[in-house]
Amino acid sequence: MSQQPLPTIRRAVTGGDAVLLADLAAQTFLEAFGDDPRNRPEDMAAYMSRSFTREQQAAELADPLATFFIAEIDGVAVGYAKLRAGEPPHGVKGERPIELARLYSSRAWLGRRVGAALMRACLEEARRGDYRTLWLGVWEHNARARAFYLKWNFREVGSHIFHLGSDAQTDVLMQHEIAD
């Protein structure tokens, strides 16, 4: 039995990474939510056309409050994560919070340690920045992601609205206290 390759994690920093992130973000978002009948195609299209353009990803990559990580296996991008410093929403009460704004793996790599490798990189980066709380919003209907975050000792602390196109959806707010 052959061993599955472990992903390598690198920080996204270049203009080429903005192009890669635009494509990877659109692909993984569509894989995660495109087949769900609660998400109308026109709302998916509106959100994706605004959020995952190369220009938008370049702007996010240039944001000094944001940090992106790319997971690669054999030189192929298979997932990514984004941390973002800033004010958390009501409900997040932890000390020195930072947001895990995105964590996505290509569908073909789900359950194959890509998410875990990205989570470890995000926790290490948060510790280096002296953050004490990692928080996120996850769609209330995304059972797989919620189970993943619970496994990493996140706990539910509230909810907020996420706009997918014209559809106001409920995201569950979760937070994790970062250990030294």
PDB file of N, CA and C in Angstrom, residues 69-134:
ATOM      1  N   PHE A  69      -2.265  31.083   2.587  1.00  0.00           N
ATOM      2  CA  PHE A  69      -1.436  29.893   2.472  1.00  0.00           C
ATOM      3  C   PHE A  69      -1.988  29.024   1.352  1.00  0.00           C
ATOM      4  N   ILE A  70      -1.087  28.416   0.608  1.00  0.00           N
ATOM      5  CA  ILE A  70      -1.467  27.509  -0.476  1.00  0.00           C
ATOM      6  C   ILE A  70      -0.917  26.129  -0.149  1.00  0.00           C
ATOM      7  N   ALA A  71      -1.779  25.122  -0.249  1.00  0.00           N
ATOM      8  CA  ALA A  71      -1.372  23.726  -0.053  1.00  0.00           C
ATOM      9  C   ALA A  71      -1.101  23.135  -1.425  1.00  0.00           C
ATOM     10  N   GLU A  72       0.067  22.503  -1.562  1.00  0.00           N
ATOM     11  CA  GLU A  72       0.444  21.890  -2.836  1.00  0.00           C
ATOM     12  C   GLU A  72       0.873  20.446  -2.620  1.00  0.00           C
ATOM     13  N   ILE A  73       0.553  19.632  -3.579  1.00  0.00           N
ATOM     14  CA  ILE A  73       1.021  18.251  -3.624  1.00  0.00           C
ATOM     15  C   ILE A  73       1.641  18.043  -4.992  1.00  0.00           C
ATOM     16  N   ASP A  74       2.898  17.669  -4.988  1.00  0.00           N
ATOM     17  CA  ASP A  74       3.653  17.486  -6.235  1.00  0.00           C
ATOM     18  C   ASP A  74       3.560  18.716  -7.133  1.00  0.00           C
ATOM     19  N   GLY A  75       3.623  19.909  -6.512  1.00  0.00           N
ATOM     20  CA  GLY A  75       3.616  21.156  -7.258  1.00  0.00           C
ATOM     21  C   GLY A  75       2.255  21.619  -7.746  1.00  0.00           C
ATOM     22  N   VAL A  76       1.189  20.894  -7.392  1.00  0.00           N
ATOM     23  CA  VAL A  76      -0.172  21.262  -7.812  1.00  0.00           C
ATOM     24  C   VAL A  76      -0.926  21.824  -6.610  1.00  0.00           C
ATOM     25  N   ALA A  77      -1.541  22.993  -6.773  1.00  0.00           N
ATOM     26  CA  ALA A  77      -2.320  23.604  -5.694  1.00  0.00           C
ATOM     27  C   ALA A  77      -3.595  22.795  -5.467  1.00  0.00           C
ATOM     28  N   VAL A  78      -3.793  22.360  -4.212  1.00  0.00           N
ATOM     29  CA  VAL A  78      -4.949  21.520  -3.882  1.00  0.00           C
ATOM     30  C   VAL A  78      -5.822  22.127  -2.790  1.00  0.00           C
ATOM     31  N   GLY A  79      -5.417  23.274  -2.250  1.00  0.00           N
ATOM     32  CA  GLY A  79      -6.202  23.934  -1.212  1.00  0.00           C
ATOM     33  C   GLY A  79      -5.544  25.242  -0.824  1.00  0.00           C
ATOM     34  N   TYR A  80      -6.293  26.040  -0.052  1.00  0.00           N
ATOM     35  CA  TYR A  80      -5.739  27.308   0.407  1.00  0.00           C
ATOM     36  C   TYR A  80      -6.473  27.761   1.652  1.00  0.00           C
ATOM     37  N   ALA A  81      -5.855  28.693   2.361  1.00  0.00           N
ATOM     38  CA  ALA A  81      -6.468  29.292   3.540  1.00  0.00           C
ATOM     39  C   ALA A  81      -6.123  30.769   3.566  1.00  0.00           C
ATOM     40  N   LYS A  82      -6.992  31.534   4.224  1.00  0.00           N
ATOM     41  CA  LYS A  82      -6.774  32.974   4.364  1.00  0.00           C
ATOM     42  C   LYS A  82      -7.043  33.368   5.809  1.00  0.00           C
ATOM     43  N   LEU A  83      -6.072  34.029   6.412  1.00  0.00           N
ATOM     44  CA  LEU A  83      -6.243  34.653   7.723  1.00  0.00           C
ATOM     45  C   LEU A  83      -6.420  36.140   7.503  1.00  0.00           C
ATOM     46  N   ARG A  84      -7.237  36.771   8.366  1.00  0.00           N
ATOM     47  CA  ARG A  84      -7.400  38.220   8.242  1.00  0.00           C
ATOM     48  C   ARG A  84      -7.581  38.825   9.621  1.00  0.00           C
ATOM     49  N   ALA A  85      -6.716  39.780   9.940  1.00  0.00           N
ATOM     50  CA  ALA A  85      -6.816  40.518  11.197  1.00  0.00           C
ATOM     51  C   ALA A  85      -7.892  41.587  11.052  1.00  0.00           C
ATOM     52  N   GLY A  86      -8.483  41.975  12.147  1.00  0.00           N
ATOM     53  CA  GLY A  86      -9.505  43.023  12.133  1.00  0.00           C
ATOM     54  C   GLY A  86     -10.528  42.778  13.229  1.00  0.00           C
ATOM     55  N   GLU A  87     -11.495  43.646  13.290  1.00  0.00           N
ATOM     56  CA  GLU A  87     -12.524  43.548  14.324  1.00  0.00           C
ATOM     57  C   GLU A  87     -13.437  42.355  14.067  1.00  0.00           C
ATOM     58  N   PRO A  88     -13.638  41.522  15.073  1.00  0.00           N
ATOM     59  CA  PRO A  88     -14.550  40.386  14.908  1.00  0.00           C
ATOM     60  C   PRO A  88     -15.998  40.819  15.089  1.00  0.00           C
ATOM     61  N   PRO A  89     -16.938  40.020  14.626  1.00  0.00           N
ATOM     62  CA  PRO A  89     -18.350  40.338  14.833  1.00  0.00           C
ATOM     63  C   PRO A  89     -18.753  40.087  16.286  1.00  0.00           C
ATOM     64  N   HIS A  90     -19.906  40.624  16.636  1.00  0.00           N
ATOM     65  CA  HIS A  90     -20.477  40.388  17.968  1.00  0.00           C
ATOM     66  C   HIS A  90     -20.601  38.884  18.179  1.00  0.00           C
ATOM     67  N   GLY A  91     -20.243  38.422  19.339  1.00  0.00           N
ATOM     68  CA  GLY A  91     -20.316  37.000  19.647  1.00  0.00           C
ATOM     69  C   GLY A  91     -18.935  36.405  19.836  1.00  0.00           C
ATOM     70  N   VAL A  92     -17.960  36.907  19.090  1.00  0.00           N
ATOM     71  CA  VAL A  92     -16.590  36.438  19.251  1.00  0.00           C
ATOM     72  C   VAL A  92     -15.990  37.220  20.412  1.00  0.00           C
ATOM     73  N   LYS A  93     -15.699  36.517  21.487  1.00  0.00           N
ATOM     74  CA  LYS A  93     -15.265  37.185  22.715  1.00  0.00           C
ATOM     75  C   LYS A  93     -13.827  36.901  23.088  1.00  0.00           C
ATOM     76  N   GLY A  94     -13.154  36.062  22.338  1.00  0.00           N
ATOM     77  CA  GLY A  94     -11.796  35.684  22.706  1.00  0.00           C
ATOM     78  C   GLY A  94     -10.823  36.837  22.657  1.00  0.00           C
ATOM     79  N   GLU A  95      -9.728  36.656  23.365  1.00  0.00           N
ATOM     80  CA  GLU A  95      -8.666  37.636  23.443  1.00  0.00           C
ATOM     81  C   GLU A  95      -7.882  37.680  22.132  1.00  0.00           C
ATOM     82  N   ARG A  96      -7.493  38.859  21.675  1.00  0.00           N
ATOM     83  CA  ARG A  96      -6.681  39.068  20.469  1.00  0.00           C
ATOM     84  C   ARG A  96      -7.101  38.158  19.319  1.00  0.00           C
ATOM     85  N   PRO A  97      -8.275  38.399  18.739  1.00  0.00           N
ATOM     86  CA  PRO A  97      -8.802  37.509  17.696  1.00  0.00           C
ATOM     87  C   PRO A  97      -8.244  37.787  16.303  1.00  0.00           C
ATOM     88  N   ILE A  98      -8.177  36.718  15.517  1.00  0.00           N
ATOM     89  CA  ILE A  98      -7.872  36.797  14.095  1.00  0.00           C
ATOM     90  C   ILE A  98      -8.827  35.841  13.386  1.00  0.00           C
ATOM     91  N   GLU A  99      -9.273  36.232  12.206  1.00  0.00           N
ATOM     92  CA  GLU A  99     -10.264  35.441  11.469  1.00  0.00           C
ATOM     93  C   GLU A  99      -9.611  34.425  10.536  1.00  0.00           C
ATOM     94  N   LEU A 100     -10.128  33.226  10.580  1.00  0.00           N
ATOM     95  CA  LEU A 100      -9.849  32.231   9.542  1.00  0.00           C
ATOM     96  C   LEU A 100     -10.937  32.468   8.498  1.00  0.00           C
ATOM     97  N   ALA A 101     -10.639  33.331   7.535  1.00  0.00           N
ATOM     98  CA  ALA A 101     -11.646  33.797   6.587  1.00  0.00           C
ATOM     99  C   ALA A 101     -12.001  32.742   5.547  1.00  0.00           C
ATOM    100  N   ARG A 102     -11.034  31.896   5.193  1.00  0.00           N
ATOM    101  CA  ARG A 102     -11.293  30.829   4.216  1.00  0.00           C
ATOM    102  C   ARG A 102     -10.364  29.661   4.503  1.00  0.00           C
ATOM    103  N   LEU A 103     -10.889  28.468   4.294  1.00  0.00           N
ATOM    104  CA  LEU A 103     -10.080  27.252   4.314  1.00  0.00           C
ATOM    105  C   LEU A 103     -10.797  26.273   3.393  1.00  0.00           C
ATOM    106  N   TYR A 104     -10.197  26.024   2.238  1.00  0.00           N
ATOM    107  CA  TYR A 104     -10.827  25.180   1.228  1.00  0.00           C
ATOM    108  C   TYR A 104      -9.821  24.176   0.670  1.00  0.00           C
ATOM    109  N   SER A 105     -10.323  23.013   0.363  1.00  0.00           N
ATOM    110  CA  SER A 105      -9.548  21.963  -0.292  1.00  0.00           C
ATOM    111  C   SER A 105     -10.297  21.558  -1.552  1.00  0.00           C
ATOM    112  N   SER A 106      -9.549  21.231  -2.602  1.00  0.00           N
ATOM    113  CA  SER A 106     -10.182  20.688  -3.802  1.00  0.00           C
ATOM    114  C   SER A 106     -10.937  19.419  -3.434  1.00  0.00           C
ATOM    115  N   ARG A 107     -12.065  19.215  -4.062  1.00  0.00           N
ATOM    116  CA  ARG A 107     -12.919  18.064  -3.753  1.00  0.00           C
ATOM    117  C   ARG A 107     -12.140  16.748  -3.816  1.00  0.00           C
ATOM    118  N   ALA A 108     -11.264  16.610  -4.792  1.00  0.00           N
ATOM    119  CA  ALA A 108     -10.493  15.374  -4.944  1.00  0.00           C
ATOM    120  C   ALA A 108      -9.572  15.110  -3.760  1.00  0.00           C
ATOM    121  N   TRP A 109      -9.283  16.141  -2.970  1.00  0.00           N
ATOM    122  CA  TRP A 109      -8.360  16.002  -1.852  1.00  0.00           C
ATOM    123  C   TRP A 109      -9.039  16.079  -0.493  1.00  0.00           C
ATOM    124  N   LEU A 110     -10.364  16.133  -0.455  1.00  0.00           N
ATOM    125  CA  LEU A 110     -11.073  16.141   0.832  1.00  0.00           C
ATOM    126  C   LEU A 110     -10.767  14.852   1.587  1.00  0.00           C
ATOM    127  N   GLY A 111     -10.545  14.991   2.889  1.00  0.00           N
ATOM    128  CA  GLY A 111     -10.270  13.828   3.719  1.00  0.00           C
ATOM    129  C   GLY A 111      -8.863  13.279   3.577  1.00  0.00           C
ATOM    130  N   ARG A 112      -7.989  14.043   2.936  1.00  0.00           N
ATOM    131  CA  ARG A 112      -6.625  13.546   2.685  1.00  0.00           C
ATOM    132  C   ARG A 112      -5.570  14.467   3.303  1.00  0.00           C
ATOM    133  N   ARG A 113      -5.897  15.085   4.410  1.00  0.00           N
ATOM    134  CA  ARG A 113      -4.990  15.853   5.275  1.00  0.00           C
ATOM    135  C   ARG A 113      -4.622  17.239   4.763  1.00  0.00           C
ATOM    136  N   VAL A 114      -5.256  17.692   3.693  1.00  0.00           N
ATOM    137  CA  VAL A 114      -4.984  19.043   3.192  1.00  0.00           C
ATOM    138  C   VAL A 114      -5.516  20.075   4.180  1.00  0.00           C
ATOM    139  N   GLY A 115      -6.756  19.915   4.621  1.00  0.00           N
ATOM    140  CA  GLY A 115      -7.351  20.839   5.585  1.00  0.00           C
ATOM    141  C   GLY A 115      -6.565  20.884   6.884  1.00  0.00           C
ATOM    142  N   ALA A 116      -6.127  19.724   7.355  1.00  0.00           N
ATOM    143  CA  ALA A 116      -5.354  19.666   8.599  1.00  0.00           C
ATOM    144  C   ALA A 116      -4.028  20.410   8.449  1.00  0.00           C
ATOM    145  N   ALA A 117      -3.364  20.243   7.327  1.00  0.00           N
ATOM    146  CA  ALA A 117      -2.087  20.934   7.100  1.00  0.00           C
ATOM    147  C   ALA A 117      -2.297  22.449   7.041  1.00  0.00           C
ATOM    148  N   LEU A 118      -3.364  22.880   6.382  1.00  0.00           N
ATOM    149  CA  LEU A 118      -3.668  24.307   6.324  1.00  0.00           C
ATOM    150  C   LEU A 118      -4.030  24.849   7.709  1.00  0.00           C
ATOM    151  N   MET A 119      -4.802  24.092   8.473  1.00  0.00           N
ATOM    152  CA  MET A 119      -5.173  24.532   9.821  1.00  0.00           C
ATOM    153  C   MET A 119      -3.927  24.680  10.689  1.00  0.00           C
ATOM    154  N   ARG A 120      -3.017  23.727  10.625  1.00  0.00           N
ATOM    155  CA  ARG A 120      -1.778  23.833  11.409  1.00  0.00           C
ATOM    156  C   ARG A 120      -0.999  25.093  11.018  1.00  0.00           C
ATOM    157  N   ALA A 121      -0.910  25.371   9.723  1.00  0.00           N
ATOM    158  CA  ALA A 121      -0.194  26.571   9.269  1.00  0.00           C
ATOM    159  C   ALA A 121      -0.861  27.836   9.792  1.00  0.00           C
ATOM    160  N   CYS A 122      -2.181  27.862   9.779  1.00  0.00           N
ATOM    161  CA  CYS A 122      -2.911  29.042  10.276  1.00  0.00           C
ATOM    162  C   CYS A 122      -2.718  29.221  11.778  1.00  0.00           C
ATOM    163  N   LEU A 123      -2.772  28.136  12.527  1.00  0.00           N
ATOM    164  CA  LEU A 123      -2.566  28.224  13.977  1.00  0.00           C
ATOM    165  C   LEU A 123      -1.141  28.679  14.295  1.00  0.00           C
ATOM    166  N   GLU A 124      -0.163  28.169  13.569  1.00  0.00           N
ATOM    167  CA  GLU A 124       1.227  28.589  13.784  1.00  0.00           C
ATOM    168  C   GLU A 124       1.405  30.074  13.474  1.00  0.00           C
ATOM    169  N   GLU A 125       0.803  30.524  12.380  1.00  0.00           N
ATOM    170  CA  GLU A 125       0.893  31.940  12.005  1.00  0.00           C
ATOM    171  C   GLU A 125       0.217  32.817  13.053  1.00  0.00           C
ATOM    172  N   ALA A 126      -0.926  32.393  13.538  1.00  0.00           N
ATOM    173  CA  ALA A 126      -1.634  33.153  14.566  1.00  0.00           C
ATOM    174  C   ALA A 126      -0.785  33.244  15.840  1.00  0.00           C
ATOM    175  N   ARG A 127      -0.168  32.143  16.234  1.00  0.00           N
ATOM    176  CA  ARG A 127       0.714  32.163  17.418  1.00  0.00           C
ATOM    177  C   ARG A 127       1.877  33.136  17.206  1.00  0.00           C
ATOM    178  N   ARG A 128       2.486  33.086  16.025  1.00  0.00           N
ATOM    179  CA  ARG A 128       3.605  33.994  15.728  1.00  0.00           C
ATOM    180  C   ARG A 128       3.170  35.456  15.830  1.00  0.00           C
ATOM    181  N   GLY A 129       1.935  35.727  15.464  1.00  0.00           N
ATOM    182  CA  GLY A 129       1.412  37.091  15.541  1.00  0.00           C
ATOM    183  C   GLY A 129       0.857  37.443  16.899  1.00  0.00           C
ATOM    184  N   ASP A 130       1.009  36.560  17.862  1.00  0.00           N
ATOM    185  CA  ASP A 130       0.525  36.741  19.229  1.00  0.00           C
ATOM    186  C   ASP A 130      -0.993  36.895  19.313  1.00  0.00           C
ATOM    187  N   TYR A 131      -1.699  36.240  18.399  1.00  0.00           N
ATOM    188  CA  TYR A 131      -3.155  36.186  18.495  1.00  0.00           C
ATOM    189  C   TYR A 131      -3.519  35.063  19.456  1.00  0.00           C
ATOM    190  N   ARG A 132      -4.607  35.226  20.158  1.00  0.00           N
ATOM    191  CA  ARG A 132      -5.021  34.256  21.171  1.00  0.00           C
ATOM    192  C   ARG A 132      -6.301  33.522  20.797  1.00  0.00           C
ATOM    193  N   THR A 133      -7.016  34.019  19.783  1.00  0.00           N
ATOM    194  CA  THR A 133      -8.292  33.435  19.368  1.00  0.00           C
ATOM    195  C   THR A 133      -8.361  33.378  17.858  1.00  0.00           C
ATOM    196  N   LEU A 134      -8.722  32.215  17.338  1.00  0.00           N
ATOM    197  CA  LEU A 134      -8.974  32.054  15.904  1.00  0.00           C
ATOM    198  C   LEU A 134     -10.480  31.892  15.750  1.00  0.00           C
TER     199      LEU A 134
END
